Short mmCIF file of C-alpha atoms in Angstrom, two decimals:
data_model
loop_
_atom_site.label_atom_id
_atom_site.label_comp_id
_atom_site.label_asym_id
_atom_site.label_seq_id
_atom_site.Cartn_x
_atom_site.Cartn_y
_atom_site.Cartn_z
CA MET A 1 -5.29 1.46 11.43
CA ARG A 2 -6.78 1.73 8.25
CA ARG A 3 -5.18 -0.20 5.24
CA LEU A 4 -2.69 2.30 3.80
CA SER A 5 -3.79 2.67 0.79
CA ARG A 6 -7.22 4.90 0.42
CA ARG A 7 -8.96 5.35 -2.63
CA ALA A 8 -11.77 7.90 -3.10
CA ALA A 9 -11.60 8.47 -7.07
CA ALA A 10 -14.49 10.69 -7.33
CA ALA A 11 -13.16 13.22 -4.93
CA THR A 12 -9.88 13.10 -6.44
CA ALA A 13 -11.13 13.89 -9.08
CA VAL A 14 -12.42 16.39 -8.23
CA LEU A 15 -9.21 17.99 -6.00
CA ILE A 16 -8.14 17.63 -9.09
CA THR A 17 -10.35 20.28 -11.06
CA SER A 18 -10.54 22.11 -8.27
CA ALA A 19 -6.84 22.62 -7.58
CA LEU A 20 -6.11 23.46 -11.21
CA SER A 21 -8.36 26.37 -11.00
CA LEU A 22 -6.54 27.71 -8.41
CA THR A 23 -4.59 31.36 -8.85
CA GLY A 24 -1.93 31.36 -9.36
CA CYS A 25 -1.60 27.51 -9.74
CA GLY A 26 0.64 26.19 -12.56
CA ALA A 27 3.83 23.88 -12.94
CA PRO A 28 4.31 21.48 -10.11
CA GLY A 29 7.20 23.47 -7.85
CA GLU A 30 5.94 26.77 -9.31
CA ALA A 31 2.29 27.24 -6.94
CA GLY A 32 4.17 29.62 -3.61
CA GLY A 33 7.11 30.22 -5.75
CA SER A 34 10.28 27.80 -5.88
CA ASP A 35 11.37 24.55 -4.19
CA SER A 36 13.42 25.99 -1.98
CA ALA A 37 13.36 25.61 1.84
CA SER A 38 16.42 27.27 2.77
CA GLY A 39 15.71 29.38 5.59
CA LYS A 40 15.33 29.97 9.36
CA VAL A 41 13.28 27.43 10.93
CA GLU A 42 10.66 29.33 12.73
CA GLY A 43 6.80 30.49 12.67
CA GLN A 44 3.71 28.20 13.10
CA VAL A 45 3.07 24.49 10.32
CA THR A 46 -0.68 23.62 10.81
CA PHE A 47 0.25 19.76 10.12
CA GLN A 48 -2.96 17.47 9.59
CA THR A 49 -3.13 13.60 9.74
CA TRP A 50 -5.49 11.14 8.95
CA ASN A 51 -7.54 9.71 11.35
CA LEU A 52 -4.96 9.19 14.34
CA LYS A 53 -5.98 11.64 17.03
CA THR A 54 -8.00 8.98 18.86
CA HIS A 55 -5.55 6.23 19.42
CA PHE A 56 -1.98 7.87 18.94
CA LYS A 57 -2.67 12.05 20.66
CA LYS A 58 0.04 11.09 23.52
CA TYR A 59 2.70 10.18 20.99
CA PHE A 60 1.90 12.96 18.59
CA ASP A 61 2.03 15.26 21.43
CA GLY A 62 5.32 13.98 22.14
CA VAL A 63 7.16 14.67 18.60
CA ILE A 64 5.55 18.14 18.41
CA ALA A 65 6.84 19.55 21.73
CA ASP A 66 10.25 17.58 21.07
CA PHE A 67 10.58 19.14 17.89
CA GLU A 68 9.62 22.59 18.61
CA LYS A 69 12.43 22.29 21.90
CA LYS A 70 14.44 21.63 19.23
CA TYR A 71 13.90 24.83 17.81
CA PRO A 72 11.75 27.40 20.01
CA ASP A 73 11.52 29.36 17.04
CA ALA A 74 8.64 27.78 15.13
CA GLN A 75 5.28 25.87 16.86
CA VAL A 76 3.19 23.47 15.59
CA LYS A 77 -0.21 23.39 15.39
CA TRP A 78 -1.97 19.59 15.36
CA VAL A 79 -5.31 18.88 13.20
CA ASP A 80 -6.32 15.63 12.53
CA GLN A 81 -9.41 14.63 9.97
CA PRO A 82 -11.79 11.75 10.32
CA ALA A 83 -10.49 8.89 7.63
CA GLU A 84 -14.76 9.57 5.97
CA GLY A 85 -14.58 11.97 3.85
CA TYR A 86 -10.95 12.73 3.95
CA PRO A 87 -10.10 12.74 0.30
CA GLU A 88 -12.68 15.58 0.11
CA LYS A 89 -11.27 17.53 2.74
CA LEU A 90 -8.29 17.84 0.75
CA SER A 91 -10.74 18.75 -2.25
CA ALA A 92 -12.30 21.35 -0.47
CA ASP A 93 -9.28 23.04 1.37
CA ALA A 94 -7.38 22.94 -2.32
CA ALA A 95 -10.20 24.91 -4.09
CA GLY A 96 -10.11 27.11 -0.97
CA GLY A 97 -6.21 27.66 -0.78
CA THR A 98 -6.42 26.47 2.95
CA LEU A 99 -3.72 23.38 3.06
CA PRO A 100 -1.80 22.83 5.81
CA ASP A 101 1.66 23.11 5.57
CA VAL A 102 1.86 19.92 6.40
CA VAL A 103 -0.77 16.74 5.28
CA ASN A 104 -0.45 13.27 6.01
CA VAL A 105 -1.18 11.56 2.25
CA SER A 106 -1.18 8.32 0.57
CA PRO A 107 0.42 8.84 -2.83
CA ASP A 108 -3.11 8.44 -4.92
CA LEU A 109 -3.94 11.56 -3.01
CA ALA A 110 -0.57 14.03 -3.61
CA TYR A 111 -0.93 12.92 -7.14
CA PRO A 112 -3.28 15.86 -8.15
CA LEU A 113 -1.88 17.92 -5.62
CA ALA A 114 1.93 17.68 -7.25
CA LYS A 115 -0.16 17.68 -10.78
CA ALA A 116 -1.70 21.14 -9.49
CA GLY A 117 1.86 22.75 -8.46
CA LEU A 118 0.77 22.03 -4.29
CA ALA A 119 2.75 19.83 -3.42
CA LEU A 120 6.59 21.03 -2.87
CA ASN A 121 8.76 18.77 -4.94
CA LEU A 122 11.21 17.33 -2.40
CA GLU A 123 14.24 16.19 -4.52
CA LYS A 124 14.73 19.78 -5.00
CA ALA A 125 13.81 21.10 -1.86
CA ALA A 126 14.87 18.27 0.72
CA GLY A 127 17.06 15.99 -1.56
CA LYS A 128 19.56 16.04 1.23
CA TYR A 129 17.04 13.53 2.94
CA ARG A 130 16.92 10.93 0.00
CA GLY A 131 19.33 8.81 1.43
CA GLU A 132 17.93 7.98 5.06
CA TYR A 133 14.72 6.31 3.63
CA LEU A 134 14.31 3.03 1.63
CA GLU A 135 14.73 3.80 -1.75
CA ALA A 136 11.63 2.15 -2.91
CA ALA A 137 9.99 3.91 0.22
CA TRP A 138 11.01 7.53 -1.28
CA GLN A 139 10.55 6.82 -5.05
CA SER A 140 6.62 5.62 -3.90
CA HIS A 141 5.33 8.99 -4.21
CA GLY A 142 6.99 10.00 -6.99
CA MET A 143 4.54 11.11 -9.41
CA PRO A 144 3.32 9.46 -13.26
CA GLY A 145 4.77 12.36 -15.92
CA LEU A 146 6.33 14.99 -13.25
CA GLN A 147 9.92 14.98 -12.22
CA GLY A 148 10.92 14.87 -8.91
CA VAL A 149 9.22 13.45 -4.98
CA TYR A 150 6.25 15.03 -3.84
CA ALA A 151 6.17 13.59 0.13
CA PHE A 152 8.54 12.01 3.13
CA PRO A 153 7.86 8.22 3.23
CA TRP A 154 6.19 7.56 6.85
CA TYR A 155 5.32 4.61 7.53
CA LEU A 156 4.60 1.44 5.82
CA ASN A 157 2.88 -1.89 5.58
CA THR A 158 2.99 -5.43 3.49
CA GLY A 159 0.10 -8.46 3.30
CA PRO A 160 2.59 -11.41 4.22
CA MET A 161 0.37 -14.58 3.26
CA PHE A 162 -0.55 -17.50 5.36
CA TYR A 163 -0.67 -21.05 4.20
CA ASN A 164 -2.20 -25.07 5.65
CA LYS A 165 0.97 -27.21 6.02
CA ASP A 166 -1.40 -29.82 6.85
CA LEU A 167 -3.21 -29.10 3.00
CA PHE A 168 0.25 -28.68 1.58
CA ARG A 169 1.50 -32.32 3.33
CA LYS A 170 -2.07 -33.95 1.83
CA ALA A 171 -1.87 -33.03 -1.61
CA GLY A 172 2.18 -34.27 -1.88
CA LEU A 173 3.58 -30.88 -1.66
CA ASP A 174 6.25 -29.67 0.32
CA PRO A 175 4.67 -27.71 3.36
CA ASP A 176 8.10 -25.81 4.78
CA LYS A 177 8.01 -25.12 0.92
CA PRO A 178 4.95 -22.67 -0.28
CA PRO A 179 5.61 -21.48 -4.29
CA THR A 180 6.98 -18.36 -4.03
CA THR A 181 6.57 -18.00 -8.08
CA TYR A 182 3.92 -17.57 -10.26
CA ASP A 183 4.64 -20.58 -11.47
CA GLN A 184 4.92 -22.91 -8.36
CA LEU A 185 1.20 -21.32 -7.77
CA PHE A 186 -0.34 -22.26 -10.43
CA ARG A 187 1.30 -26.50 -10.70
CA ASP A 188 0.55 -26.83 -6.85
CA ALA A 189 -2.62 -25.56 -6.95
CA VAL A 190 -3.78 -27.60 -9.74
CA ALA A 191 -1.87 -30.35 -8.36
CA MET A 192 -3.71 -29.68 -4.97
CA ALA A 193 -6.71 -29.47 -6.84
CA GLN A 194 -6.37 -33.14 -8.18
CA LYS A 195 -5.57 -35.04 -5.41
CA SER A 196 -8.15 -33.74 -3.21
CA GLY A 197 -10.86 -34.31 -5.41
CA ARG A 198 -11.55 -30.65 -5.91
CA LYS A 199 -12.87 -30.50 -2.91
CA ILE A 200 -9.53 -27.53 -1.90
CA ALA A 201 -8.50 -24.23 -3.63
CA MET A 202 -5.61 -23.11 -3.54
CA LEU A 203 -7.25 -19.72 -3.86
CA ALA A 204 -9.95 -17.96 -2.86
CA SER A 205 -9.56 -15.10 -5.50
CA THR A 206 -8.89 -13.33 -8.36
CA PRO A 207 -5.89 -11.19 -9.50
CA SER A 208 -6.23 -7.79 -8.82
CA ILE A 209 -3.95 -5.18 -10.54
CA GLU A 210 -1.27 -5.87 -7.35
CA ASP A 211 -1.07 -9.64 -8.97
CA PHE A 212 -0.52 -8.30 -12.05
CA GLY A 213 1.97 -6.48 -10.77
CA ARG A 214 3.35 -9.13 -9.27
CA TYR A 215 3.47 -11.25 -12.26
CA GLY A 216 5.69 -8.62 -13.85
CA VAL A 217 3.12 -7.10 -15.90
CA ARG A 218 3.81 -3.21 -17.23
CA LEU A 219 1.18 -1.55 -15.74
CA MET A 220 0.81 1.88 -17.86
CA ASN A 221 3.50 3.85 -19.47
CA ALA A 222 6.65 6.09 -18.79
CA GLN A 223 4.03 9.07 -18.71
CA GLY A 224 1.55 8.05 -16.90
CA THR A 225 -0.89 8.67 -20.10
CA ALA A 226 -1.84 5.40 -20.30
CA PHE A 227 -2.38 1.51 -19.13
CA THR A 228 -0.67 -1.14 -20.21
CA PHE A 229 -1.29 -4.29 -18.32
CA ASN A 230 -3.08 -5.92 -21.47
CA GLU A 231 0.12 -6.50 -22.66
CA PRO A 232 1.11 -10.77 -23.35
CA ARG A 233 2.58 -11.06 -20.03
CA GLY A 234 -1.06 -9.92 -18.15
CA VAL A 235 -2.85 -12.35 -20.33
CA ASP A 236 -0.93 -15.11 -19.69
CA LEU A 237 -1.45 -14.29 -15.89
CA LEU A 238 -5.48 -14.06 -16.63
CA GLN A 239 -5.42 -17.28 -19.03
CA HIS A 240 -3.50 -18.79 -15.70
CA TYR A 241 -6.20 -18.08 -13.49
CA LYS A 242 -8.84 -19.25 -15.94
CA GLU A 243 -6.91 -22.61 -15.89
CA LEU A 244 -7.33 -22.83 -12.15
CA TYR A 245 -10.64 -21.74 -12.04
CA ALA A 246 -11.61 -24.36 -14.36
CA ALA A 247 -9.66 -26.69 -12.83
CA GLY A 248 -11.70 -26.60 -9.46
CA ALA A 249 -8.32 -24.71 -8.21
CA LEU A 250 -9.28 -21.11 -7.73
CA ASP A 251 -12.38 -22.11 -6.02
CA SER A 252 -16.46 -21.37 -7.20
CA GLN A 253 -17.32 -18.65 -5.39
CA ALA A 254 -13.80 -16.19 -6.38
CA LEU A 255 -15.75 -14.27 -8.41
CA THR A 256 -17.72 -12.62 -6.57
CA ALA A 257 -16.53 -13.26 -2.82
CA GLN A 258 -15.61 -10.43 -0.57
CA ALA A 259 -11.80 -10.66 1.68
CA GLU A 260 -13.79 -11.52 4.36
CA SER A 261 -15.25 -14.59 2.90
CA ALA A 262 -12.61 -15.30 1.08
CA GLY A 263 -11.01 -15.54 5.41
CA ARG A 264 -13.24 -17.97 6.72
CA LYS A 265 -13.20 -20.16 3.53
CA PHE A 266 -9.23 -20.37 4.65
CA GLU A 267 -10.48 -20.76 8.73
CA GLN A 268 -12.34 -23.25 7.85
CA GLN A 269 -9.85 -25.13 5.78
CA SER A 270 -10.97 -25.94 2.18
CA VAL A 271 -8.59 -22.83 0.84
CA ALA A 272 -5.14 -23.49 1.75
CA MET A 273 -3.02 -20.02 0.84
CA ASN A 274 -4.89 -16.36 1.79
CA PRO A 275 -3.35 -13.24 2.87
CA GLY A 276 -3.58 -12.08 6.89
CA SER A 277 -2.28 -10.42 9.59
CA ALA A 278 -1.59 -10.74 13.68
CA LEU A 279 -4.73 -10.01 14.34
CA ASP A 280 -6.14 -13.36 11.80
CA LEU A 281 -3.67 -15.66 14.00
CA GLY A 282 -5.35 -14.91 16.98
CA ASN A 283 -8.53 -15.72 16.01
CA PHE A 284 -7.00 -18.78 14.80
CA LYS A 285 -6.29 -19.55 17.49
CA LYS A 286 -9.39 -19.01 19.29
CA ASP A 287 -11.56 -20.16 16.95
CA ALA A 288 -9.83 -23.27 14.74
CA PRO A 289 -6.78 -24.73 16.27
CA SER A 290 -6.38 -27.71 14.32
CA LEU A 291 -5.69 -24.55 11.47
CA TYR A 292 -3.58 -22.91 13.73
CA LYS A 293 -1.21 -25.62 14.93
CA ASN A 294 -0.35 -25.76 11.20
CA ILE A 295 -0.39 -22.04 9.94
CA GLY A 296 2.56 -20.80 7.33
CA ILE A 297 3.72 -17.39 6.83
CA THR A 298 5.49 -17.01 3.44
CA ASP A 299 5.41 -13.82 0.96
CA ALA A 300 2.93 -13.44 -1.49
CA VAL A 301 3.99 -15.23 -4.55
CA ASN A 302 5.55 -12.66 -7.28
CA ASN A 303 7.82 -12.54 -9.99
CA THR A 304 9.80 -9.87 -9.51
CA GLY A 305 11.53 -10.70 -6.27
CA LYS A 306 9.65 -7.72 -4.15
CA ALA A 307 6.69 -7.64 -2.41
CA ASN A 308 3.74 -5.36 -2.20
CA MET A 309 3.98 -2.17 -0.24
CA TYR A 310 1.50 -0.17 1.57
CA VAL A 311 3.13 3.30 2.52
CA GLN A 312 1.88 6.79 3.99
CA GLY A 313 3.33 9.86 3.40
CA LEU A 314 3.75 13.75 5.06
CA MET A 315 3.53 16.13 1.99
CA VAL A 316 4.80 19.51 2.54
CA ASN A 317 2.77 22.66 0.72
CA ALA A 318 4.20 24.38 -1.90
CA GLN A 319 2.26 27.87 -1.04
CA SER A 320 2.98 27.48 2.91
CA LYS A 321 4.74 30.51 3.86
CA VAL A 322 6.55 28.69 6.17
CA LYS A 323 8.01 26.18 3.96
CA PRO A 324 11.74 25.92 5.79
CA ALA A 325 10.18 24.99 8.91
CA ALA A 326 7.09 22.96 7.30
CA VAL A 327 10.45 20.63 5.23
CA THR A 328 12.04 20.16 8.57
CA PHE A 329 8.83 19.05 10.95
CA ALA A 330 7.73 16.25 7.79
CA HIS A 331 11.47 15.53 8.38
CA PHE A 332 11.52 15.35 11.73
CA VAL A 333 8.20 13.38 11.96
CA THR A 334 9.73 11.21 9.10
CA ASP A 335 13.04 10.55 10.82
CA ARG A 336 14.67 7.22 12.66
CA GLN A 337 14.26 7.32 16.08
CA ASN A 338 10.21 8.64 15.01
CA GLN A 339 9.40 6.30 12.77
CA MET A 340 10.56 3.68 15.23
CA ALA A 341 8.73 5.18 18.13
CA PHE A 342 5.67 4.62 16.27
CA ALA A 343 6.08 1.40 15.02
CA LYS A 344 6.32 0.23 18.35
CA GLN A 345 2.82 1.33 19.24
CA VAL A 346 1.48 0.03 15.76
CA THR A 347 1.62 -2.24 13.48
CA ILE A 348 3.45 -0.97 10.99
CA PHE A 349 6.70 -0.19 9.22
CA PRO A 350 9.39 2.31 9.39
CA SER A 351 10.49 3.63 5.73
CA THR A 352 13.74 4.54 7.59
CA LYS A 353 17.12 2.99 5.92
CA GLY A 354 18.02 0.10 8.84
CA SER A 355 15.48 0.45 10.86
CA LEU A 356 14.14 -3.07 9.74
CA ASP A 357 16.80 -4.31 10.92
CA ASP A 358 16.30 -3.79 14.24
CA PRO A 359 15.55 -6.50 16.91
CA TYR A 360 12.04 -5.80 16.86
CA PHE A 361 11.66 -6.22 13.67
CA THR A 362 14.06 -9.47 13.53
CA GLU A 363 13.79 -11.51 16.59
CA GLU A 364 10.79 -13.32 17.64
CA ASP A 365 9.44 -13.53 20.29
CA GLY A 366 6.97 -17.10 20.39
CA THR A 367 3.80 -14.39 20.18
CA ASP A 368 1.75 -14.39 16.80
CA ALA A 369 2.33 -10.74 16.75
CA THR A 370 6.22 -11.05 15.77
CA ARG A 371 5.94 -13.88 14.03
CA VAL A 372 3.66 -12.15 11.37
CA ARG A 373 6.24 -8.79 12.19
CA VAL A 374 9.40 -10.07 11.25
CA ALA A 375 8.10 -11.95 8.44
CA SER A 376 6.58 -8.59 7.41
CA ALA A 377 9.35 -6.51 7.31
CA LYS A 378 11.55 -8.84 5.78
CA SER A 379 9.90 -8.65 3.09
CA LEU A 380 9.52 -4.30 3.29
CA LYS A 381 12.97 -4.45 2.84
CA THR A 382 13.07 -4.82 -1.37
CA ALA A 383 9.46 -3.84 -1.01
CA VAL A 384 7.93 -1.45 -3.98
CA ASN A 385 4.45 0.12 -4.15
CA TYR A 386 2.78 -1.76 -7.72
CA THR A 387 -1.07 -0.33 -7.63
CA PRO A 388 -0.89 2.50 -9.80
CA VAL A 389 -1.44 5.77 -8.08
CA LEU A 390 -4.05 7.31 -11.13
CA LEU A 391 -5.84 3.77 -10.79
CA SER A 392 -9.35 4.80 -9.55
CA ASP A 393 -12.35 2.89 -7.30
CA GLN A 394 -13.85 2.83 -10.78
CA MET A 395 -10.96 1.59 -12.92
CA LYS A 396 -10.86 -0.85 -10.40
CA THR A 397 -14.20 -2.48 -10.55
CA VAL A 398 -13.55 -2.26 -14.71
CA LEU A 399 -10.66 -4.81 -14.63
CA ARG A 400 -12.40 -6.19 -11.42
CA ASN A 401 -15.47 -7.36 -14.64
CA ALA A 402 -13.18 -7.96 -17.04
CA VAL A 403 -11.18 -10.47 -14.66
CA ALA A 404 -14.44 -12.46 -14.14
CA LYS A 405 -15.63 -12.57 -18.09
CA ALA A 406 -12.12 -13.99 -18.81
CA VAL A 407 -11.56 -16.56 -16.18
CA GLN A 408 -15.79 -17.56 -16.74
CA GLY A 409 -14.80 -18.14 -20.51
CA LYS A 410 -17.32 -15.50 -21.35
CA GLN A 411 -14.33 -13.39 -23.32
CA SER A 412 -10.99 -14.77 -23.83
CA PRO A 413 -8.07 -13.00 -21.37
CA LYS A 414 -6.89 -11.06 -24.33
CA ALA A 415 -9.97 -9.01 -25.34
CA ALA A 416 -11.21 -8.46 -21.52
CA LEU A 417 -7.64 -6.72 -20.65
CA ASP A 418 -7.85 -4.55 -24.00
CA ASP A 419 -11.42 -3.87 -22.90
CA ALA A 420 -9.97 -2.89 -19.60
CA VAL A 421 -7.00 -1.19 -20.67
CA ALA A 422 -9.44 0.96 -23.30
CA GLU A 423 -11.96 2.18 -20.78
CA CYS A 424 -9.31 2.65 -18.16
CA THR A 425 -7.14 4.70 -19.90
CA ARG A 426 -10.90 6.68 -21.02
CA LEU A 427 -11.36 7.14 -17.66
CA LEU A 428 -8.30 8.40 -17.14
CA LYS A 429 -8.18 11.36 -19.86
CA THR A 430 -11.61 12.49 -18.74
CA GLY A 431 -10.70 12.85 -14.68
#
């Protein structure tokens, strides 16, 4: 399945413009009437997912059949869109007034719809269900500058970190105590570089916006009108990465490396830590058995005590003509039973309270899949979505370029982040 946060900045900007231009669209909750979803569960609900039909048709057919049996006056028409062009499809639907009743969205795609008044405020319409979900998952579809929550939380994911216990041992580090905070990571990384004569780096990538969040940096102001990752703590993080790079503790290709090349470095055992999945473990077992026998699994380091959460949701169209049925169906798909059943078909995690305590997520059976599943489920109980919903691909590039300049010493960390914040905020205001 796709990574759970997919960004298409240009299309999302078009969506905002198109949606706001619709006749009758205004503040959240105003479009199509009130936020009320009370009434009889009846009529045809159009349900749109995002690249799921090919592999999960049987599952969704079953969920729909169960819903229609429970609510015989309601019917569900399922439409699945390909991953390619999905934001553009939402934009066209918003502009044409043909947005489905229930729509699969990530928080970044929900934002322009909520801002345009096309996403139903579920705090008002379905607040009674809030206690069924992990609090951070429920809040993940809250939007900067808007009151409320604009999608039911659906499935979650997170990224555990792999580390090489043998490289830790050789560097004089405890292989059973990988770094859990950034201060410990920085100390261990320098020690490893020194001990190996700069041949082994701890990391193979520079910090992304998620790292700034995990470091404890405030990324945006409360109103969602300006970025703030250039605050002193953000400068401090970037200064540390500059020092890691100079010490050989950050791989020399980190400034240009993609995730795939970082993975190869880890497999070649020239890098000691790297994010991964159960699929990677299987590849290590086959292609790098000496690495596989020394693999450790831990959470990505953080200073907040909370891992990063990737989340998908189900948004209800505020203009839906079958609002009671749409809200009831979106809740039905995301309830504990149906989320649990989905999680047993694919490597995702439920957003419902108590689900992650199920033995399926707490007990290992010796397989690679369960090793990663148990580690990920544990961290998701308290995870949060660090990536601001307003951060576009273009803004991510701005930040990545600023980080590269600072790490190489071409610009001071403060100046680099000041410039990045100014440019990202400009892009935010110009749409």
